[in-house]
Every structure is written in structure tokens, then in C-alpha cells.
Amino acid sequence: MKKRILVIMGHPGTQSFCASLADAYVQGATDAGHAVQRIDVRDLVFDPILHEGYRQIQALEPDLLAAQQALKER
């Protein structure tokens, strides 16, 4: 059965052990015929600061909306 897999890589380094694990997992799952999507948090463009604190809802940037949609689809 083909699965839909989302890999979220949160380590900032491209040559880290975590990146190597994510690469290997994505490759193995792809080779097994699964649909794999990967999100590298370091590549997302967004403002992490809540400028109004929790007093006002801050709109999500396009990259965060896309990541949110990927989570919903998996």
C-alpha cells in the first residue's frame, strides 16, 4: 500500500547527522514507492516574532501556510 509521508527536517545544518538521516529516510521511502514530501524548516521564509504578542492574531506567511497544508494532507 502506497503511503503519503511528510518528513520535517528542523536542524539548521545541511551537512548534519539529522540531515543525513532525513536524506536516507526520504530515499528509502521513495524507493519503496511511497509519496514523500520533505520540509526543511531552515528554508521556510517567515517572521518568527509575534509583534503584538498574543493580543492579536498574526497572519501566516505563504511558506507556513504551505507547511500547514502539507501537515493536513498527511
Short mmCIF file of N, CA, C and O in Angstrom, two decimals:
data_model
loop_
_atom_site.label_atom_id
_atom_site.label_comp_id
_atom_site.label_asym_id
_atom_site.label_seq_id
_atom_site.Cartn_x
_atom_site.Cartn_y
_atom_site.Cartn_z
N MET A 1 0.84 -1.17 0.00
CA MET A 1 0.00 0.00 0.00
C MET A 1 0.89 1.25 0.00
O MET A 1 1.76 1.41 0.84
N LYS A 2 0.64 2.13 -0.93
CA LYS A 2 1.42 3.37 -1.04
C LYS A 2 0.99 4.33 0.06
O LYS A 2 -0.19 4.58 0.27
N LYS A 3 1.97 4.87 0.77
CA LYS A 3 1.70 5.82 1.85
C LYS A 3 2.15 7.22 1.45
O LYS A 3 3.03 7.39 0.63
N ARG A 4 1.51 8.21 2.05
CA ARG A 4 1.91 9.60 1.88
C ARG A 4 2.69 9.99 3.13
O ARG A 4 2.17 9.97 4.23
N ILE A 5 3.95 10.34 2.95
CA ILE A 5 4.85 10.60 4.06
C ILE A 5 5.36 12.03 3.98
O ILE A 5 5.75 12.50 2.92
N LEU A 6 5.35 12.70 5.13
CA LEU A 6 5.90 14.04 5.23
C LEU A 6 7.08 13.99 6.19
O LEU A 6 6.94 13.58 7.34
N VAL A 7 8.24 14.40 5.71
CA VAL A 7 9.45 14.46 6.53
C VAL A 7 9.73 15.92 6.83
O VAL A 7 9.86 16.73 5.92
N ILE A 8 9.81 16.25 8.12
CA ILE A 8 10.10 17.62 8.53
C ILE A 8 11.49 17.62 9.15
O ILE A 8 11.74 16.95 10.15
N MET A 9 12.41 18.36 8.52
CA MET A 9 13.78 18.44 8.98
C MET A 9 13.98 19.79 9.65
O MET A 9 13.88 20.83 9.00
N GLY A 10 14.23 19.78 10.95
CA GLY A 10 14.32 21.01 11.71
C GLY A 10 15.73 21.48 12.02
O GLY A 10 15.91 22.59 12.50
N HIS A 11 16.72 20.66 11.73
CA HIS A 11 18.10 21.06 12.02
C HIS A 11 18.55 22.10 11.01
O HIS A 11 18.30 21.96 9.82
N PRO A 12 19.25 23.15 11.46
CA PRO A 12 19.65 24.21 10.53
C PRO A 12 20.80 23.84 9.59
O PRO A 12 20.99 24.50 8.57
N GLY A 13 21.56 22.81 9.91
CA GLY A 13 22.72 22.46 9.10
C GLY A 13 22.38 21.54 7.94
O GLY A 13 21.60 20.60 8.08
N THR A 14 23.00 21.80 6.80
CA THR A 14 22.77 20.95 5.63
C THR A 14 23.66 19.71 5.65
O THR A 14 23.39 18.74 4.95
N GLN A 15 24.73 19.75 6.43
CA GLN A 15 25.67 18.62 6.49
C GLN A 15 25.62 17.93 7.86
O GLN A 15 26.58 17.32 8.28
N SER A 16 24.50 18.03 8.54
CA SER A 16 24.37 17.46 9.88
C SER A 16 23.99 15.98 9.81
O SER A 16 23.56 15.46 8.78
N PHE A 17 24.12 15.31 10.95
CA PHE A 17 23.68 13.92 11.06
C PHE A 17 22.18 13.83 10.81
O PHE A 17 21.71 12.91 10.15
N CYS A 18 21.44 14.80 11.35
CA CYS A 18 19.98 14.82 11.15
C CYS A 18 19.62 14.94 9.67
O CYS A 18 18.70 14.27 9.20
N ALA A 19 20.36 15.77 8.94
CA ALA A 19 20.11 15.92 7.50
C ALA A 19 20.39 14.61 6.78
O ALA A 19 19.64 14.22 5.88
N SER A 20 21.45 13.92 7.18
CA SER A 20 21.77 12.62 6.57
C SER A 20 20.68 11.60 6.84
O SER A 20 20.31 10.82 5.96
N LEU A 21 20.16 11.60 8.06
CA LEU A 21 19.06 10.69 8.40
C LEU A 21 17.82 11.01 7.56
O LEU A 21 17.17 10.10 7.04
N ALA A 22 17.51 12.29 7.44
CA ALA A 22 16.34 12.69 6.64
C ALA A 22 16.53 12.29 5.18
O ALA A 22 15.60 11.77 4.55
N ASP A 23 17.72 12.52 4.64
CA ASP A 23 18.02 12.13 3.26
C ASP A 23 17.80 10.63 3.05
O ASP A 23 17.18 10.20 2.08
N ALA A 24 18.34 9.84 3.99
CA ALA A 24 18.24 8.38 3.88
C ALA A 24 16.78 7.93 4.00
O ALA A 24 16.35 7.03 3.26
N TYR A 25 16.05 8.54 4.89
CA TYR A 25 14.65 8.16 5.07
C TYR A 25 13.84 8.49 3.81
O TYR A 25 13.06 7.66 3.34
N VAL A 26 14.04 9.69 3.28
CA VAL A 26 13.33 10.10 2.07
C VAL A 26 13.67 9.16 0.91
O VAL A 26 12.78 8.70 0.18
N GLN A 27 14.95 8.84 0.76
CA GLN A 27 15.38 7.96 -0.33
C GLN A 27 14.77 6.56 -0.17
O GLN A 27 14.26 5.98 -1.13
N GLY A 28 14.82 6.02 1.04
CA GLY A 28 14.27 4.69 1.28
C GLY A 28 12.77 4.63 1.04
O GLY A 28 12.26 3.69 0.43
N ALA A 29 12.05 5.64 1.53
CA ALA A 29 10.61 5.66 1.34
C ALA A 29 10.23 5.86 -0.13
O ALA A 29 9.30 5.23 -0.63
N THR A 30 10.99 6.69 -0.83
CA THR A 30 10.75 6.91 -2.26
C THR A 30 11.03 5.62 -3.04
O THR A 30 10.24 5.23 -3.91
N ASP A 31 12.15 4.98 -2.73
CA ASP A 31 12.49 3.72 -3.40
C ASP A 31 11.44 2.64 -3.16
O ASP A 31 11.23 1.77 -4.00
N ALA A 32 10.76 2.71 -2.01
CA ALA A 32 9.72 1.73 -1.68
C ALA A 32 8.39 2.08 -2.34
O ALA A 32 7.41 1.35 -2.19
N GLY A 33 8.36 3.19 -3.08
CA GLY A 33 7.16 3.54 -3.83
C GLY A 33 6.19 4.46 -3.11
O GLY A 33 5.07 4.67 -3.57
N HIS A 34 6.60 5.02 -2.00
CA HIS A 34 5.72 5.92 -1.26
C HIS A 34 5.84 7.35 -1.79
O HIS A 34 6.86 7.72 -2.36
N ALA A 35 4.80 8.12 -1.57
CA ALA A 35 4.79 9.54 -1.94
C ALA A 35 5.39 10.32 -0.77
O ALA A 35 4.83 10.33 0.32
N VAL A 36 6.54 10.94 -0.99
CA VAL A 36 7.26 11.61 0.09
C VAL A 36 7.39 13.10 -0.21
O VAL A 36 7.75 13.49 -1.31
N GLN A 37 7.07 13.89 0.80
CA GLN A 37 7.30 15.34 0.73
C GLN A 37 8.20 15.69 1.92
O GLN A 37 8.04 15.16 3.01
N ARG A 38 9.15 16.58 1.68
CA ARG A 38 10.08 16.98 2.73
C ARG A 38 10.00 18.49 2.93
O ARG A 38 9.96 19.26 1.97
N ILE A 39 9.99 18.88 4.19
CA ILE A 39 10.03 20.30 4.54
C ILE A 39 11.29 20.52 5.36
O ILE A 39 11.50 19.87 6.38
N ASP A 40 12.14 21.41 4.88
CA ASP A 40 13.32 21.82 5.64
C ASP A 40 12.98 23.16 6.28
O ASP A 40 12.85 24.17 5.57
N VAL A 41 12.84 23.17 7.59
CA VAL A 41 12.42 24.38 8.29
C VAL A 41 13.37 25.54 8.02
O VAL A 41 12.93 26.68 7.89
N ARG A 42 14.65 25.25 7.87
CA ARG A 42 15.63 26.32 7.64
C ARG A 42 15.37 27.08 6.34
O ARG A 42 15.80 28.21 6.18
N ASP A 43 14.65 26.47 5.40
CA ASP A 43 14.38 27.10 4.11
C ASP A 43 13.07 27.88 4.08
O ASP A 43 12.79 28.58 3.10
N LEU A 44 12.26 27.76 5.13
CA LEU A 44 10.99 28.47 5.16
C LEU A 44 11.22 29.95 5.43
O LEU A 44 12.05 30.32 6.26
N VAL A 45 10.48 30.77 4.72
CA VAL A 45 10.59 32.22 4.91
C VAL A 45 9.38 32.67 5.74
O VAL A 45 8.25 32.60 5.27
N PHE A 46 9.67 33.10 6.98
CA PHE A 46 8.61 33.60 7.84
C PHE A 46 9.23 34.43 8.97
O PHE A 46 10.41 34.33 9.26
N ASP A 47 8.39 35.23 9.59
CA ASP A 47 8.81 36.06 10.70
C ASP A 47 8.43 35.34 11.99
O ASP A 47 7.25 35.19 12.28
N PRO A 48 9.39 34.89 12.78
CA PRO A 48 9.07 34.12 13.99
C PRO A 48 8.65 34.97 15.18
O PRO A 48 8.29 34.44 16.22
N ILE A 49 8.65 36.28 15.02
CA ILE A 49 8.34 37.17 16.14
C ILE A 49 6.85 37.54 16.13
O ILE A 49 6.32 37.99 15.12
N LEU A 50 6.20 37.34 17.26
CA LEU A 50 4.82 37.78 17.41
C LEU A 50 4.86 39.25 17.81
O LEU A 50 5.04 39.59 18.98
N HIS A 51 4.72 40.12 16.85
CA HIS A 51 4.90 41.55 17.06
C HIS A 51 3.87 42.15 18.02
O HIS A 51 4.15 43.13 18.69
N GLU A 52 2.70 41.56 18.09
CA GLU A 52 1.65 42.03 19.01
C GLU A 52 1.45 41.04 20.15
O GLU A 52 0.43 41.08 20.82
N GLY A 53 2.41 40.14 20.34
CA GLY A 53 2.24 39.11 21.37
C GLY A 53 1.04 38.26 21.06
O GLY A 53 0.79 37.94 19.90
N TYR A 54 0.29 37.90 22.09
CA TYR A 54 -0.92 37.10 21.88
C TYR A 54 -2.18 37.96 21.86
O TYR A 54 -3.28 37.46 21.91
N ARG A 55 -2.00 39.26 21.79
CA ARG A 55 -3.15 40.18 21.76
C ARG A 55 -3.83 40.21 20.39
O ARG A 55 -4.98 40.61 20.28
N GLN A 56 -3.10 39.83 19.36
CA GLN A 56 -3.64 39.91 18.00
C GLN A 56 -3.12 38.72 17.21
O GLN A 56 -1.96 38.33 17.35
N ILE A 57 -3.97 38.16 16.38
CA ILE A 57 -3.55 37.04 15.54
C ILE A 57 -2.71 37.58 14.39
O ILE A 57 -3.13 38.50 13.67
N GLN A 58 -1.54 37.01 14.24
CA GLN A 58 -0.63 37.41 13.16
C GLN A 58 -0.85 36.49 11.97
O GLN A 58 -0.85 35.27 12.12
N ALA A 59 -1.04 37.05 10.80
CA ALA A 59 -1.27 36.25 9.60
C ALA A 59 -0.05 35.38 9.30
O ALA A 59 1.09 35.79 9.49
N LEU A 60 -0.32 34.16 8.83
CA LEU A 60 0.76 33.26 8.45
C LEU A 60 1.29 33.60 7.06
O LEU A 60 0.51 33.91 6.15
N GLU A 61 2.59 33.48 6.90
CA GLU A 61 3.23 33.72 5.62
C GLU A 61 2.97 32.53 4.69
O GLU A 61 2.62 31.44 5.15
N PRO A 62 3.16 32.71 3.37
CA PRO A 62 2.89 31.63 2.41
C PRO A 62 3.62 30.32 2.72
O PRO A 62 3.04 29.24 2.58
N ASP A 63 4.88 30.37 3.13
CA ASP A 63 5.61 29.13 3.44
C ASP A 63 4.98 28.39 4.61
O ASP A 63 4.92 27.15 4.62
N LEU A 64 4.52 29.12 5.61
CA LEU A 64 3.87 28.47 6.75
C LEU A 64 2.51 27.91 6.38
O LEU A 64 2.12 26.83 6.84
N LEU A 65 1.79 28.60 5.52
CA LEU A 65 0.51 28.08 5.04
C LEU A 65 0.71 26.79 4.25
O LEU A 65 -0.07 25.84 4.39
N ALA A 66 1.76 26.76 3.41
CA ALA A 66 2.05 25.55 2.64
C ALA A 66 2.44 24.39 3.56
O ALA A 66 2.01 23.24 3.35
N ALA A 67 3.24 24.67 4.58
CA ALA A 67 3.62 23.62 5.54
C ALA A 67 2.40 23.13 6.30
O ALA A 67 2.24 21.92 6.53
N GLN A 68 1.55 24.04 6.70
CA GLN A 68 0.31 23.67 7.40
C GLN A 68 -0.55 22.78 6.52
O GLN A 68 -1.11 21.77 6.98
N GLN A 69 -0.66 23.11 5.24
CA GLN A 69 -1.46 22.29 4.31
C GLN A 69 -0.84 20.91 4.15
O GLN A 69 -1.56 19.91 4.10
N ALA A 70 0.49 20.83 4.07
CA ALA A 70 1.16 19.54 3.94
C ALA A 70 0.87 18.66 5.16
O ALA A 70 0.66 17.45 5.02
N LEU A 71 0.85 19.26 6.33
CA LEU A 71 0.52 18.50 7.56
C LEU A 71 -0.92 17.99 7.51
O LEU A 71 -1.20 16.85 7.88
N LYS A 72 -1.82 18.82 7.04
CA LYS A 72 -3.24 18.42 6.97
C LYS A 72 -3.44 17.28 5.99
O LYS A 72 -4.29 16.41 6.19
N GLU A 73 -2.65 17.26 4.92
CA GLU A 73 -2.82 16.25 3.87
C GLU A 73 -2.21 14.90 4.24
O GLU A 73 -2.51 13.91 3.61
N ARG A 74 -1.36 14.89 5.23
CA ARG A 74 -0.72 13.63 5.60
C ARG A 74 -1.43 13.06 6.75
O ARG A 74 -1.67 12.58 7.53
#
